[in-house]
Coordinates of C-alpha atoms and ligand atoms in Angstrom, one line a residue:
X1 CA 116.4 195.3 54.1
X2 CA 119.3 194.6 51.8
X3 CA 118.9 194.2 48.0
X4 CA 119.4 191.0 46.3
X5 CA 122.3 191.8 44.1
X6 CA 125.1 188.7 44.1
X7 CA 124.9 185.6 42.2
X8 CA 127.4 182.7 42.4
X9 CA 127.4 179.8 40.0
X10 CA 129.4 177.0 41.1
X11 CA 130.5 175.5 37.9
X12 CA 134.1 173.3 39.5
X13 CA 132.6 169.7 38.6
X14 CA 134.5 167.8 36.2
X15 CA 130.9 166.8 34.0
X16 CA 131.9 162.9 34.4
X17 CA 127.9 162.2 33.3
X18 CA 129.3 163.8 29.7
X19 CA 132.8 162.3 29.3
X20 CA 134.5 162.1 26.8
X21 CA 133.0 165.5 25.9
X22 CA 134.2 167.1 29.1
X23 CA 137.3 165.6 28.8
X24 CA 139.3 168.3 27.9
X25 CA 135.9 171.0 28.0
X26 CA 133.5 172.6 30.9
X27 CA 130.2 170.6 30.9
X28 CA 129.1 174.4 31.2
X29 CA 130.2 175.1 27.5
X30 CA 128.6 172.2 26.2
X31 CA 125.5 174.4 23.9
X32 CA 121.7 173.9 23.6
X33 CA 121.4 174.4 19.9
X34 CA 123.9 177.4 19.6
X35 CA 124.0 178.8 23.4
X36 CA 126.4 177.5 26.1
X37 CA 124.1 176.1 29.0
X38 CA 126.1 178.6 31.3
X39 CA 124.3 181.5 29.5
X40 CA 121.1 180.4 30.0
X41 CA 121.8 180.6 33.8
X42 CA 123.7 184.2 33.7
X43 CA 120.5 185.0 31.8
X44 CA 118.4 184.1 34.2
X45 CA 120.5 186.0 36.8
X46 CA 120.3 189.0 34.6
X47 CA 116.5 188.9 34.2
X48 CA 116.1 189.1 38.3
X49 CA 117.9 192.0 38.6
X50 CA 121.5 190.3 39.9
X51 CA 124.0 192.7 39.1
X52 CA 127.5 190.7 40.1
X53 CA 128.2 186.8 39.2
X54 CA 130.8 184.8 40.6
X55 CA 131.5 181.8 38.9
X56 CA 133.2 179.4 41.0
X57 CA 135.5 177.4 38.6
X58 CA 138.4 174.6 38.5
X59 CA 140.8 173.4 36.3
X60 CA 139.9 173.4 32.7
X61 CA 137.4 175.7 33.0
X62 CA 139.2 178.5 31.1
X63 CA 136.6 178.6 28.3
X64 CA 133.3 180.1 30.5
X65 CA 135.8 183.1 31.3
X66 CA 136.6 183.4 27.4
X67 CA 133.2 182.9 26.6
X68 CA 132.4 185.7 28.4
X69 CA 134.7 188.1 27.8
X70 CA 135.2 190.3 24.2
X71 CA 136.8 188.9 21.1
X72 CA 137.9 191.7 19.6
X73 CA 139.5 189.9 16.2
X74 CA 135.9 187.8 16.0
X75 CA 133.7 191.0 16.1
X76 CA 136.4 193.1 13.7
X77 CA 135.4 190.3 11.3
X78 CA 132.0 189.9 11.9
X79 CA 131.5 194.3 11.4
X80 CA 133.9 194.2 8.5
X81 CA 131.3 191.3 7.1
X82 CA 128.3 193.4 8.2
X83 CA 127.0 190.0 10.2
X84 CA 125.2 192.7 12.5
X85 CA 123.3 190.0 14.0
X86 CA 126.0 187.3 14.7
X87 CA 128.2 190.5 15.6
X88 CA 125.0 191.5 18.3
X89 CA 125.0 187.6 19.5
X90 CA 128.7 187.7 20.2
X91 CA 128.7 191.0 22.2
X92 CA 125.5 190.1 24.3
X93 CA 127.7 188.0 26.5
X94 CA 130.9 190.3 27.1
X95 CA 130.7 193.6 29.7
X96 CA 128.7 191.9 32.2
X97 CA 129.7 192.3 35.8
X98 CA 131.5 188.9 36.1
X99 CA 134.1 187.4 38.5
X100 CA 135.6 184.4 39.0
X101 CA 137.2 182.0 41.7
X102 CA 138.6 178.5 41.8
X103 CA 137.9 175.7 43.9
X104 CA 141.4 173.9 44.4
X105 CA 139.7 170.9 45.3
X106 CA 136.5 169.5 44.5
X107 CA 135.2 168.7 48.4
X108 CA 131.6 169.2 47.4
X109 CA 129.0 171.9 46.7
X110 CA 129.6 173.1 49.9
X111 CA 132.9 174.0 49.8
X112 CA 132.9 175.2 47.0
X113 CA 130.1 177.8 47.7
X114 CA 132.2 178.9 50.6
X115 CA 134.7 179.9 48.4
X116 CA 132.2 183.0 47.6
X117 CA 132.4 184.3 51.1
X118 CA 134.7 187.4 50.5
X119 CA 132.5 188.3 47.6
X120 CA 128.9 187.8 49.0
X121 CA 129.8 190.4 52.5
X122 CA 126.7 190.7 54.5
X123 CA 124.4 191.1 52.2
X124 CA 121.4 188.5 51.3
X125 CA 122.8 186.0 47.9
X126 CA 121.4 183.6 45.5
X127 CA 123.3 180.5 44.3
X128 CA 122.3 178.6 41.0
X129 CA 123.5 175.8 39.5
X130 CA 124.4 175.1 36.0
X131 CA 122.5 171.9 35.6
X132 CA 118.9 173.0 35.3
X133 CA 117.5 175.5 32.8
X134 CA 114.1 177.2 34.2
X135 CA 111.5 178.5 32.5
X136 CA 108.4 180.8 33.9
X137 CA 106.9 183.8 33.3
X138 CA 108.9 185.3 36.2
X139 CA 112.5 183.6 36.2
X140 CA 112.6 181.5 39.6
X141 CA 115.5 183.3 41.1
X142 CA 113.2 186.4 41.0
X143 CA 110.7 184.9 42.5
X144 CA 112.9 183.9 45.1
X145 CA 113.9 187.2 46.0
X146 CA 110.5 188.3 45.8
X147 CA 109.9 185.6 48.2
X148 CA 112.8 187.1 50.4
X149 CA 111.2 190.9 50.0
X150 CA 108.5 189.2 51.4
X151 CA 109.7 187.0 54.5
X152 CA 112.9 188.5 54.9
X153 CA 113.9 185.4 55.0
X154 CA 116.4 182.9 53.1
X155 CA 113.9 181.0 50.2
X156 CA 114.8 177.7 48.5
X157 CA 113.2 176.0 45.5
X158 CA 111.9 172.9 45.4
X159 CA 109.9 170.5 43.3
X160 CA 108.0 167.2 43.2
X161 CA 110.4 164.5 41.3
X162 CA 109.3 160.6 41.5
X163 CA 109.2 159.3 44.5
X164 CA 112.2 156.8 43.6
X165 CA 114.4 159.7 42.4
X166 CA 114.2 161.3 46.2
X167 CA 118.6 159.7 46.3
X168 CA 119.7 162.5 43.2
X169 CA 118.2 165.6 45.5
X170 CA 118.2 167.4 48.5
X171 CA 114.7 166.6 50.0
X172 CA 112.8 168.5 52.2
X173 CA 110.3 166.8 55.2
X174 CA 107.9 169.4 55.9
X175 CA 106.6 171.3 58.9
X176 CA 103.9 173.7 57.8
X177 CA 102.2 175.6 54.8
X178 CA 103.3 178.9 55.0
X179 CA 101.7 180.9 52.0
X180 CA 100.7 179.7 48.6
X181 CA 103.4 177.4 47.4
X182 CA 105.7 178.3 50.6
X183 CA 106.7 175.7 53.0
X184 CA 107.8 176.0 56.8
X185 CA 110.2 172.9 56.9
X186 CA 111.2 170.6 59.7
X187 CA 114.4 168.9 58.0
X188 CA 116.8 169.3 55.1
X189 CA 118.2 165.7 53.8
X190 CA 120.8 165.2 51.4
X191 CA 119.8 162.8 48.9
X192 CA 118.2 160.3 50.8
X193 CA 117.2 156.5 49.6
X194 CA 113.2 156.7 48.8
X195 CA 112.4 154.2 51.8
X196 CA 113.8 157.0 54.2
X197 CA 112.6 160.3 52.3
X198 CA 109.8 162.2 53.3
X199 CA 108.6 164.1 50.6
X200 CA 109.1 164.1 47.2
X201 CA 109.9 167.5 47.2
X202 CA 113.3 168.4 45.8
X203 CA 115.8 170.8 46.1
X204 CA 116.4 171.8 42.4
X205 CA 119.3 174.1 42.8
X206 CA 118.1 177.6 43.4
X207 CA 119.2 179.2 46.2
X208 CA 118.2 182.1 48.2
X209 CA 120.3 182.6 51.6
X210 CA 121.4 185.2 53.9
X211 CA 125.4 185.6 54.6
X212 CA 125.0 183.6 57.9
X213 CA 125.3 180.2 55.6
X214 CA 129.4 180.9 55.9
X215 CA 130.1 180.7 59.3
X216 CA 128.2 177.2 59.5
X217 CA 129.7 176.1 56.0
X218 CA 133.1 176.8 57.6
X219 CA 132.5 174.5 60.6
X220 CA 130.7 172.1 58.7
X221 CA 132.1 168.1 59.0
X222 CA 131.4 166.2 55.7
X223 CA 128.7 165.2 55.1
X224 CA 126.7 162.6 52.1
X225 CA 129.8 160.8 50.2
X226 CA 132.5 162.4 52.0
X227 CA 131.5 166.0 50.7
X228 CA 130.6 169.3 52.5
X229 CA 127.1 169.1 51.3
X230 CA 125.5 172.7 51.3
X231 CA 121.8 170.8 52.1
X232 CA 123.5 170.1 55.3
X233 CA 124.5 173.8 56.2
X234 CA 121.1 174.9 55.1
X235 CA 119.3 172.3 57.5
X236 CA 121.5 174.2 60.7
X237 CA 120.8 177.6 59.5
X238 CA 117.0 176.6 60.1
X239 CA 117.3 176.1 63.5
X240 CA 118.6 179.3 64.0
X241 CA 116.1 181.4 61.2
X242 CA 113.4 180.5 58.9
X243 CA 114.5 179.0 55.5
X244 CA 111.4 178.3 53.4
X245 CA 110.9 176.3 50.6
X246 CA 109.4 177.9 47.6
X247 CA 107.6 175.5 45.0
X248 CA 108.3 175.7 41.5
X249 CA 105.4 174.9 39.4
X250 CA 107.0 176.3 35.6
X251 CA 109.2 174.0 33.6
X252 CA 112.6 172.6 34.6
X253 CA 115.2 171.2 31.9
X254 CA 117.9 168.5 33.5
X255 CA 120.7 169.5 31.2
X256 CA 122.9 167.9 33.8
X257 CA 121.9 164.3 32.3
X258 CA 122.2 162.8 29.0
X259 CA 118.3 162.2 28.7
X260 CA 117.3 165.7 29.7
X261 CA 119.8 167.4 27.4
X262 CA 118.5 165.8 24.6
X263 CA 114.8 166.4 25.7
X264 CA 116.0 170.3 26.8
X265 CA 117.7 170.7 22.7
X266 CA 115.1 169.7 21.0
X267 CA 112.5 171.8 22.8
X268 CA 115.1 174.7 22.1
X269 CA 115.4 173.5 18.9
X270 CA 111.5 173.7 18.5
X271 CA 111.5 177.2 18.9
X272 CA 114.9 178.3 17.2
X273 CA 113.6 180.6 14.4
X274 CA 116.6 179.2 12.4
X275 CA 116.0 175.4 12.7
X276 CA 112.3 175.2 14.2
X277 CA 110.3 174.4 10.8
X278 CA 112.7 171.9 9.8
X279 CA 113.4 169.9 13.0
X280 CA 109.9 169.5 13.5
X281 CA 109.2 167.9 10.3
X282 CA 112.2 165.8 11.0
X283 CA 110.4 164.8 13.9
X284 CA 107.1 164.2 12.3
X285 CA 109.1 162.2 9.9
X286 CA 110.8 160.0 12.4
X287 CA 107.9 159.6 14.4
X288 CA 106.3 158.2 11.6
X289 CA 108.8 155.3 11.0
X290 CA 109.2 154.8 14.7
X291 CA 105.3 153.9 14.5
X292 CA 105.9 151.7 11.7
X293 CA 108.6 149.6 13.4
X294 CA 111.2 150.5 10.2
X295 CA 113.5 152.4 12.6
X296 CA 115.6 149.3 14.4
X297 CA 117.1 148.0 11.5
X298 CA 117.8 151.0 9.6
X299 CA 119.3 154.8 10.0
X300 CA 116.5 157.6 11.3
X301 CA 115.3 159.2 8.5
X302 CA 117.6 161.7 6.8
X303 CA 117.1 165.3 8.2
X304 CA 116.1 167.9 5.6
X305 CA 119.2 169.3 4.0
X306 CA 120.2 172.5 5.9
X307 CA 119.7 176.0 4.1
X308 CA 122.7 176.9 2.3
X309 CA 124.0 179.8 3.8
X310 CA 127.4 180.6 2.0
X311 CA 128.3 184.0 3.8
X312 CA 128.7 181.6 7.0
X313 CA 131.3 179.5 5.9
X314 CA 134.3 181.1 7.0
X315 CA 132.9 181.7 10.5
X316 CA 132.0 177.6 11.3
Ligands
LIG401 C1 123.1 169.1 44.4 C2 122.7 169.2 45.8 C3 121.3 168.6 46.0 C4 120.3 169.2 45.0 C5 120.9 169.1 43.6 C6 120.0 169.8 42.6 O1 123.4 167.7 44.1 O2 123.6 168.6 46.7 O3 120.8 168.8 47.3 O4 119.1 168.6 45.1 O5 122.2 169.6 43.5 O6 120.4 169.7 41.3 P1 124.2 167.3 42.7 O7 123.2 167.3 41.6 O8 125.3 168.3 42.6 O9 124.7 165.9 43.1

């Protein structure tokens, strides 16, 4: 059996849910407290064992590749300064095995996974999107290829969402319990209206699938909205061999949506060592006046006044 060792993040969308912020920058840049949601993903890869990443990009999206390459002026400075720790943040994201390919046009998630196909061979791959930040004790794209060590088989996550979400997701009907948490599925449904879908179990974009995913991708007519929808693909390549559904029970951040980002920063932010005592007596604070009905007339409390860290200036 082939190791799990390719990754590919398709990060091509134009992030119209964030506009005018991703006007003229990647959604993918846009940071949780101080770290670009991108890296939480390449994390994530890292922590399963992926060695190689392809992120599959499009125009505008020339600041993930700077992001993750070195900056050799920045950490001269920062050494020069002794900022050993900013110098340590800064280098944690360059040297990593990391490649890149566009998506000329944006025909859907599809397409643009098929433009990994040179890179992922023969071997077994994962695919994760940007917009959801996972967190377990053991990341979920290791446990889907310890679910693959186990069936030899591809695995996709899902989860319950409300029942009158089912339209935002890929939704799975199901066929058969097939281990604890592991699903034999009947049918793979792209985004279907809640009075047709028939589970409420989501596709939540972890991916584990075998190479033969290509071949149908290639033939594949468009799908939902006009798009090559990868959910599509998947739902032929179950005919053919087993595709479970793995269910996720830790925690999943939407960053992908206005709501959820703000939700996903300030749990972050909870647990920032540099922000975490302050932020939650902010939120003590403002919780406060939000009980006492002062906050529709007036300005949320005033946030405590930031430490004052001189040596930083330069570098803001
Ligand atoms: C994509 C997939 C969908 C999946 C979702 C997870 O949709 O097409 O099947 O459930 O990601 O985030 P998108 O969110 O790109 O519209």
């Amino acid at each position: 059996m082939q190791k799990v060792r390719k990754a590919i993040i398709p990060a091509a969308g134009y992030g119209t849910r964030f506009l005018p912020a991703t006007k003229a920058m990647p959604k993918e840049m846009i940071p949780i407290v101080d770290k670009p949601t991108i890296q939480f993903i390449v994390e994530e890869a890292i922590a399963s064992g992926i060695e190689d990443i392809l992120i599959i990009t499009g125009k505008l999206k020339r600041p993930i590749e700077d992001h993750f390459d070195s900056n050799p002026e920045l950490e001269e400075n920062l050494r020069a300064k002794g900022k050993e720790e900013l110098l340590e943040l800064v280098e944690e994201t360059t040297g990593l095995n990391l490649y890149f390919a566009r998506q000329a046009y944006p025909l859907g998630l599809g397409h643009a996974v098929l433009q990994a196909k040179a890179f992922v061979g023969d071997g077994p791959f994962v695919i994760m999107l940007g917009d959801d930040i996972m967190a377990d004790d053991v990341p979920l794209t290791k446990q889907l290829i310890e679910g693959y060590e186990k069936t030899h088989a591809s695995n996709i996550a899902v989860m319950r969402v409300p029942h009158e979400e089912t339209a935002n997701y890929g939704i799975i009907e199901l066929e058969a319990q097939a281990g604890e948490g592991l699903y034999n599925v009947r049918k793979f449904i792209e985004k279907p209206e809640p009075d047709e879908a028939p589970s409420d179990l989501a596709i939540i974009g972890r991916y584990l699938l075998t190479p033969e995913i290509f071949d149908i991708l290639e033939h594949l007519e468009p799908g939902k909205g006009g798009e090559i929808q990868l959910t599509d693909a998947i739902d032929i390549l179950n005919k053919t061999q087993r595709v479970f559904a793995k269910e996720f029970k830790g925690e999943r951040y939407d960053v992908g949506d206005k709501f959820g980002f703000l939700k996903t920063t300030i749990q972050y932010g909870l647990k920032h060592p540099q922000v975490k005592d302050r932020l939650k007596q902010y939120i003590l604070d403002l919780a406060k006046e939000l009980k006492s009905g002062n906050v529709d007339n007036q300005m949320a409390p005033k946030a405590p006044a930031p430490e004052h860290d001189k040596s930083n200036q330069q570098l803001k």
